[in-house]
Tab-separated table of C-alpha atoms in Angstrom:
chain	number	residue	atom	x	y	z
N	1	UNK	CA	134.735	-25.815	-88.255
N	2	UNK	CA	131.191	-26.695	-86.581
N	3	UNK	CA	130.889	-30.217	-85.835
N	4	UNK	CA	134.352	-30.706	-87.882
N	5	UNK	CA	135.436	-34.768	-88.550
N	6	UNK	CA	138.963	-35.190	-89.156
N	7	UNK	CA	140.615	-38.247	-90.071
N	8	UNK	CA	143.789	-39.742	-88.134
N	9	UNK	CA	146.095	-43.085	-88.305
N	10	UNK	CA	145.890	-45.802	-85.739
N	11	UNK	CA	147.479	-44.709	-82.497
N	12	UNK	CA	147.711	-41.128	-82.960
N	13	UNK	CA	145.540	-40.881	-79.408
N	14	UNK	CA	147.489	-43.613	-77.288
N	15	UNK	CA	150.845	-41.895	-78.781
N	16	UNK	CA	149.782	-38.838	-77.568
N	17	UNK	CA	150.256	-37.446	-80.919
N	18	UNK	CA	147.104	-35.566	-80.986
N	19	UNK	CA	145.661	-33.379	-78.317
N	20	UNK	CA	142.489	-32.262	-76.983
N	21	UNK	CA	142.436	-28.871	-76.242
N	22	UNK	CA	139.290	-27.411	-74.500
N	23	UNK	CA	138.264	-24.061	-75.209
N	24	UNK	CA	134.812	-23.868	-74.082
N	25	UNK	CA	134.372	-20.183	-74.056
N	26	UNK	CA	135.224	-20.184	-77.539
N	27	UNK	CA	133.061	-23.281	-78.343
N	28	UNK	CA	129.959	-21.823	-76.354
N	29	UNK	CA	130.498	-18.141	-78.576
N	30	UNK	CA	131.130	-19.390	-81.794
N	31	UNK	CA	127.995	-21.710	-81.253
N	32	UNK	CA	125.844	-18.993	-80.569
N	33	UNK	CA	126.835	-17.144	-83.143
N	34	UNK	CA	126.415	-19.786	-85.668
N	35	UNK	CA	122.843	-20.235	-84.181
N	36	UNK	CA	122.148	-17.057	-84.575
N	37	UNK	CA	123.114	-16.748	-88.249
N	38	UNK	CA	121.116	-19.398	-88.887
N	39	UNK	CA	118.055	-17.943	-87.532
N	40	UNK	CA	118.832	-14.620	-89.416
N	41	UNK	CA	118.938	-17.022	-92.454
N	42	UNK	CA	115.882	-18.547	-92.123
N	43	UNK	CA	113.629	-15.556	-91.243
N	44	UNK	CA	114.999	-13.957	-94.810
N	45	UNK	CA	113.762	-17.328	-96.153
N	46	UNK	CA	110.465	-16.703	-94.739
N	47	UNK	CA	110.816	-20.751	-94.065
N	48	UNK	CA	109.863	-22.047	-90.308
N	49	UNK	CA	110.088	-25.281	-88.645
N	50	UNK	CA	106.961	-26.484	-90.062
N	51	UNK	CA	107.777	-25.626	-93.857
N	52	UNK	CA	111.097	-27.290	-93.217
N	53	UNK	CA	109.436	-31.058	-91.967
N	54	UNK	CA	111.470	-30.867	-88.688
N	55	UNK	CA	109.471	-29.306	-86.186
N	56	UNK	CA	108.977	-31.841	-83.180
N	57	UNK	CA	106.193	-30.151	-80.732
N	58	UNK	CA	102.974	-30.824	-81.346
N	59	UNK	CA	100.638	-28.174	-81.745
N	60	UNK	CA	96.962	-27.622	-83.195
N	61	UNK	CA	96.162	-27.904	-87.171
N	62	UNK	CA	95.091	-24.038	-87.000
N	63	UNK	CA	98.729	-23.020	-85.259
N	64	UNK	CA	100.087	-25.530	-87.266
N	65	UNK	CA	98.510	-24.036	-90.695
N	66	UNK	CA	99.606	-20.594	-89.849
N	67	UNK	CA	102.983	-20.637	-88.781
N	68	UNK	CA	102.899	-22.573	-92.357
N	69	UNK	CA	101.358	-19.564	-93.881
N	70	UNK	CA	103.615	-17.461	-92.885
N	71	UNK	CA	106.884	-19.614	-93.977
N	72	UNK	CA	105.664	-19.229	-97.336
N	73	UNK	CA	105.427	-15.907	-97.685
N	74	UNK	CA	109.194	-16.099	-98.817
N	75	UNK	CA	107.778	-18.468	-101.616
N	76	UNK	CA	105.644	-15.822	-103.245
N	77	UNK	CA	107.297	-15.439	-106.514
N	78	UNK	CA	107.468	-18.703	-106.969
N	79	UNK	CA	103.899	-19.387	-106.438
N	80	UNK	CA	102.711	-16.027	-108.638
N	81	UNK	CA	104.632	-17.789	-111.330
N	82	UNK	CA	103.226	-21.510	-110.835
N	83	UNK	CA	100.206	-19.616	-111.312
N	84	UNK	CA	100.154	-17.816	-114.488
N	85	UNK	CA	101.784	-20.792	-115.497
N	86	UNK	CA	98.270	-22.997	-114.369
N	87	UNK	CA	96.527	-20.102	-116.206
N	88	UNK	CA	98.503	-20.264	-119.401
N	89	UNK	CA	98.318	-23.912	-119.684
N	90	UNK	CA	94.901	-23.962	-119.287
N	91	UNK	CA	93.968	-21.693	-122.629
N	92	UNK	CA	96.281	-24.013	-124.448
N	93	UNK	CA	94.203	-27.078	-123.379
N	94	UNK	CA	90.948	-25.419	-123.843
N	95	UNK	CA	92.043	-24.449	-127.576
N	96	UNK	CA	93.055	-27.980	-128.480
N	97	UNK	CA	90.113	-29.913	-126.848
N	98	UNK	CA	87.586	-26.992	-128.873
N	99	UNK	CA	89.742	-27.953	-132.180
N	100	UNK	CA	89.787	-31.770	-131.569
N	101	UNK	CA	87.064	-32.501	-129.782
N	102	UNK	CA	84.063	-32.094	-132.569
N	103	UNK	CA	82.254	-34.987	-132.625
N	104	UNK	CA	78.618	-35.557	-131.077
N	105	UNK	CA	79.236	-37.305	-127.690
N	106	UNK	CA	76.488	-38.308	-124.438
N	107	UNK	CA	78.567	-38.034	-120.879
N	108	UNK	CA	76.920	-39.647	-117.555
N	109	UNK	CA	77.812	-38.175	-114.597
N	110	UNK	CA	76.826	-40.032	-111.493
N	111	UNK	CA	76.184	-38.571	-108.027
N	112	UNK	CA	75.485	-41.006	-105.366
N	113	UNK	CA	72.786	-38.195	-103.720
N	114	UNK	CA	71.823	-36.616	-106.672
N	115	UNK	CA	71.436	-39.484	-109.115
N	116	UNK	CA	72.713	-39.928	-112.696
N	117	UNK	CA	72.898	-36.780	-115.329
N	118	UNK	CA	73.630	-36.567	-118.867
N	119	UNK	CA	74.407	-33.858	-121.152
N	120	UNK	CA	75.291	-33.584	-124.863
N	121	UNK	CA	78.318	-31.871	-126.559
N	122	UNK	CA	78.212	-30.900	-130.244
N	123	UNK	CA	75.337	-31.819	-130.807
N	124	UNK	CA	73.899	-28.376	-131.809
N	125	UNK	CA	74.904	-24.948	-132.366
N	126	UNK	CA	74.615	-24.156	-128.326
N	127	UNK	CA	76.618	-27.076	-127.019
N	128	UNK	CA	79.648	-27.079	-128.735
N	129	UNK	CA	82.648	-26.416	-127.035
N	130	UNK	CA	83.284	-22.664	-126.979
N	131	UNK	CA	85.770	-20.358	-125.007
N	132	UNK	CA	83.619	-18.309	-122.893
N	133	UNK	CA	81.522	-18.116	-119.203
N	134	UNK	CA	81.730	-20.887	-117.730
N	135	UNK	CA	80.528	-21.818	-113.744
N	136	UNK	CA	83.786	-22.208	-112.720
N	137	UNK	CA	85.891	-19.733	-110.432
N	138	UNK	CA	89.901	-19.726	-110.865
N	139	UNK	CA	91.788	-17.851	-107.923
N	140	UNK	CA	95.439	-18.091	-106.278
N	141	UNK	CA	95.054	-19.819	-103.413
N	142	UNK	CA	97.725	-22.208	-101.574
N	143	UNK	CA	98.358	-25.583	-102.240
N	144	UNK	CA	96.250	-28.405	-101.588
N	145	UNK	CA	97.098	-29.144	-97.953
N	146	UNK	CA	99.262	-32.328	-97.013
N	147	UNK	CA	97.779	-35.871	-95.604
N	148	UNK	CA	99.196	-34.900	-92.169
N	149	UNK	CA	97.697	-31.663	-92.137
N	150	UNK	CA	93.987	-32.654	-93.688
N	151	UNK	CA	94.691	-35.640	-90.468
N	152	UNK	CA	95.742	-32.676	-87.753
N	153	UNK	CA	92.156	-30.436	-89.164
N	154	UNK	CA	89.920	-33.744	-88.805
N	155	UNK	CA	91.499	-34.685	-85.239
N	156	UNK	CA	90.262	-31.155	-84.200
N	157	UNK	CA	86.968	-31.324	-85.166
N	158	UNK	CA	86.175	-34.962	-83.769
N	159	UNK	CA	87.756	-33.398	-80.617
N	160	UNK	CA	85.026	-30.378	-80.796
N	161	UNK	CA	82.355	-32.754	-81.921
N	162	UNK	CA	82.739	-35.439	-79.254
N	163	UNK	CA	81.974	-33.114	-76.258
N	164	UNK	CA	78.871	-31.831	-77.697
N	165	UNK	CA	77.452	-34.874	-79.933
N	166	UNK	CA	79.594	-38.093	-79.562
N	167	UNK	CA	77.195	-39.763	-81.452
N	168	UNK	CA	77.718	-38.633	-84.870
N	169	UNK	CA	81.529	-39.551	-84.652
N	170	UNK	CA	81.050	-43.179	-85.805
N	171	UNK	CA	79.563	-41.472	-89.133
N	172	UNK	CA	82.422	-38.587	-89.858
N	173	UNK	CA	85.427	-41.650	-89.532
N	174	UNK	CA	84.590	-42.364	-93.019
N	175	UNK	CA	84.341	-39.113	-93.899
N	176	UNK	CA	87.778	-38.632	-92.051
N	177	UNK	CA	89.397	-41.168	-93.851
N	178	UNK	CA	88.316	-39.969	-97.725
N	179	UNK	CA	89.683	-36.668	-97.190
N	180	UNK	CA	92.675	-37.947	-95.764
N	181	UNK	CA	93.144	-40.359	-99.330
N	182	UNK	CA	93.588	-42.780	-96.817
N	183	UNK	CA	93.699	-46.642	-98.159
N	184	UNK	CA	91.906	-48.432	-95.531
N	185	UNK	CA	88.687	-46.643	-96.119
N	186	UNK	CA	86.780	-49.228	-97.581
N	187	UNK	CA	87.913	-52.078	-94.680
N	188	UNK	CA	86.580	-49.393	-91.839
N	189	UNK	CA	83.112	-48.667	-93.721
N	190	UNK	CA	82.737	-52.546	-94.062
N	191	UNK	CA	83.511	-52.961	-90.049
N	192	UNK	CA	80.987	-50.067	-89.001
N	193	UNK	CA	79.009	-51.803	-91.551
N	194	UNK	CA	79.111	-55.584	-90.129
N	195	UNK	CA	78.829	-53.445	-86.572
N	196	UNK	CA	75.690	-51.687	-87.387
N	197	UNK	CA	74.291	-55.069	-88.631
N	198	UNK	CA	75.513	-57.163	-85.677
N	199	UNK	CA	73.553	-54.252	-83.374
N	200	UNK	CA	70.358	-54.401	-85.433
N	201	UNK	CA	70.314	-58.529	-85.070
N	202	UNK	CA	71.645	-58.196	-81.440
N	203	UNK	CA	68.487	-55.987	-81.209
N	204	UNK	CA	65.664	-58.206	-83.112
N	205	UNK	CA	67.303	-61.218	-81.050
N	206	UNK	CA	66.284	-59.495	-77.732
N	207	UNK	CA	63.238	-58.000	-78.913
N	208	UNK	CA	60.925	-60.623	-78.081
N	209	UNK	CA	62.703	-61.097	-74.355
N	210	UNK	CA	62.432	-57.488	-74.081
N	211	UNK	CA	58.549	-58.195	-74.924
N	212	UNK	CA	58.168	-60.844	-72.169
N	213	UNK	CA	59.895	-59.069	-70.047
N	214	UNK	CA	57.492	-55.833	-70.749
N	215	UNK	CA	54.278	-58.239	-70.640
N	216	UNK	CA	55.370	-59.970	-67.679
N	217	UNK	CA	56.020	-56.288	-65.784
N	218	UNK	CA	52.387	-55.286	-66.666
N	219	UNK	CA	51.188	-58.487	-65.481
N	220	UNK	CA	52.855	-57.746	-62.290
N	221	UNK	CA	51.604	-54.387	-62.176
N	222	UNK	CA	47.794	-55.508	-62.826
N	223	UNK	CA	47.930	-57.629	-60.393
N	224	UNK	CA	49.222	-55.028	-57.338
N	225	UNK	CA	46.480	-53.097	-58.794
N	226	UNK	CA	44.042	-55.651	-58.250
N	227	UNK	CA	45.597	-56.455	-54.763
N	228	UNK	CA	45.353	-53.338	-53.623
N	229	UNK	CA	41.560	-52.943	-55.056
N	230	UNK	CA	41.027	-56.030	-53.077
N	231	UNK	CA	42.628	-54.795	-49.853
N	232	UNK	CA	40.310	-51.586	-49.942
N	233	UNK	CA	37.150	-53.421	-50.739
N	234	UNK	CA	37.997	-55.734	-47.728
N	235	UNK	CA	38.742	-52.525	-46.138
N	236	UNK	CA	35.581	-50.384	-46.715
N	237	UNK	CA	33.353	-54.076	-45.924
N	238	UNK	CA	34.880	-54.434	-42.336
N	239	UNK	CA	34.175	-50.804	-41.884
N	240	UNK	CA	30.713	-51.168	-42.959
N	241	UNK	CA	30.305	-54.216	-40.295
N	242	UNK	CA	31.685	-52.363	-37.996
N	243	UNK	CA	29.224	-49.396	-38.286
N	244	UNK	CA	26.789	-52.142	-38.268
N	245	UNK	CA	27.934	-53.568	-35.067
N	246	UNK	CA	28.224	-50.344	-33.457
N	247	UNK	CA	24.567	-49.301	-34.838
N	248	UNK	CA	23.121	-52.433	-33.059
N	249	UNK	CA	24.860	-52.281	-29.705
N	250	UNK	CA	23.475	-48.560	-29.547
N	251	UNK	CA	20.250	-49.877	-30.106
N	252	UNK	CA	20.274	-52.620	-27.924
N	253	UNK	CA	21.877	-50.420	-25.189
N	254	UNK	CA	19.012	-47.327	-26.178
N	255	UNK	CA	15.834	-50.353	-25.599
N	256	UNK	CA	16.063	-50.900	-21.617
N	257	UNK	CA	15.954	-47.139	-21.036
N	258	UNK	CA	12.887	-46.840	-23.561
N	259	UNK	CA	11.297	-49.999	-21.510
N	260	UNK	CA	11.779	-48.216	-18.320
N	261	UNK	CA	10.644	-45.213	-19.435
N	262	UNK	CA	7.566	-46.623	-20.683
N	263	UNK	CA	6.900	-47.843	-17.285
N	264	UNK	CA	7.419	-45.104	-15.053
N	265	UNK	CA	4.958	-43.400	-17.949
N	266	UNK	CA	2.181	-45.917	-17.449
N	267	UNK	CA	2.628	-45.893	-13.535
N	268	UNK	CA	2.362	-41.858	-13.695
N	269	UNK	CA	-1.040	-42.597	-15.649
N	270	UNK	CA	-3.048	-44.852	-13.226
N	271	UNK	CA	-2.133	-44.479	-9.073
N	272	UNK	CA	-4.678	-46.569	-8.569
N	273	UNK	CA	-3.519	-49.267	-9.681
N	274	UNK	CA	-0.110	-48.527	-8.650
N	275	UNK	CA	-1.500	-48.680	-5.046
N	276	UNK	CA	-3.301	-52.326	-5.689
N	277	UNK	CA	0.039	-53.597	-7.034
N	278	UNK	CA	1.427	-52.557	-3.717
N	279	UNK	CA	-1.109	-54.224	-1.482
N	280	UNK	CA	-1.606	-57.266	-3.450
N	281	UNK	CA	2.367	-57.327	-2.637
N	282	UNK	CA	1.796	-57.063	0.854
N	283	UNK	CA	-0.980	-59.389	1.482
N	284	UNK	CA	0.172	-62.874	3.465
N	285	UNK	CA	-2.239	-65.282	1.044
N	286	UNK	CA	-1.389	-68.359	4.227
């Protein structure tokens, strides 16, 4: 026998009254072969690892939900039956509730997006509950997928989301945690909740530093601008003197040339005198 337990009495081992024969040519065949009748058995099963609970590598919800798919493929009678069942079942209840249920009656359905709707039941000749179309469609389809599984889907799709827009991951936990039924749903919204608040007051608290700090940069910035206004006025005033200064010293350097000028022009214009001027020079007056 595989994995055989036999019972002995106290010191059958240290009275060498059993023995421990190794065979483990045999062992290593027969456990083959027992492995491989057990794969043969579950393949007719159409049952895998996953449909079984005890597969141990971890793979992605899609992998995950088909090699599911496929193990229950050996569960299709079962589930064509469930079905017709459902669909059996279901006339039944919709010939007792249009028997019992006669009496006028108001229902309020409330939608958190879409508001609050009412609607009346035999109340009239067109309301009253009737087999016939209805806006409902009723198909075979599998069963509503596990906790773990819904879990595996969502840890996906945050993983595809959070490369391309991290930010709206905060907003699908929630969203996570509904479809998941899981109980701890309303403590999570409550902490992004009293998070979201705590950022907003966080924010209005440093709002008017932020101000300051924005009034006092602008100050600082008017007042290079004026600096550097003043620098080119100073600027474009020394250059002005300067052109002043240089205008000047050309004219005072232009007025001895014009003064000898004029001289040599008046000497050119009377000899005479010239020659007077040169003998009153030379006269002795002793």
């Amino acid at each position: 026998m595989d994995n055989a337990i036999v019972a002995v009495n106290p010191g059958a081992i240290s009275g060498n009254k059993i023995q421990f024969v190794n065979q483990n040519s045999n062992v290593v065949a027969i456990s083959q072969k027992v492995n491989e009748k057990r794969q043969i058995a579950k393949i007719l099963s159409g049952l895998n690892d996953e449909a079984l609970g005890v597969a141990q590598n971890r793979q992605s919800g899609v992998a995950i939900a088909q090699r599911r798919d496929a193990g229950l493929m050996g569960l299709q009678d079962y589930i064509k039956a469930s079905d017709e069942m459902e669909k059996e079942l279901f006339v039944k209840v919709l010939d007792l509730m249009q028997h019992y249920f006669t009496k006028k009656q108001t229902f309020k359905i409330v939608d958190k997006k879409v508001g609050e709707r009412y609607f009346e039941i035999n109340s009239n000749a067109e309301n009253r509950i009737k087999i016939g179309k209805f806006d409902l469609i009723y198909q075979s389809s599998l069963k509503m997928q596990g906790r773990e599984e819904r879990f595996a889907h969502w840890s996906e799709m945050l993983k595809t989301i959070s490369s391309i827009k991290p930010e709206l991951v905060g907003d699908l936990l929630p969203l996570m945690l509904k479809d998941t039924d899981s109980p701890i749903v309303a403590e999570v919204e409550e902490l992004i909740a009293n998070h979201k608040a705590l950022a907003e007051q966080s924010a209005q608290q440093k709002e008017p530093l932020q101000q300051a700090q924005f009034e006092l940069e602008l100050q600082t910035l008017q007042a290079k601008v004026a600096q550097m206004m003043a620098q080119a006025r100073k600027y474009e005033a020394q250059g002005a003197l300067a052109e002043q200064v240089a205008q000047k010293q050309a004219q005072e350097n232009l007025l001895p040339q014009q003064t000898q000028q004029a001289q040599q022009n008046h000497e050119g214009e009377n000899p005479t005198a010239n020659k007077v001027l040169q003998t009153n020079k030379g006269l002795d007056l002793r």
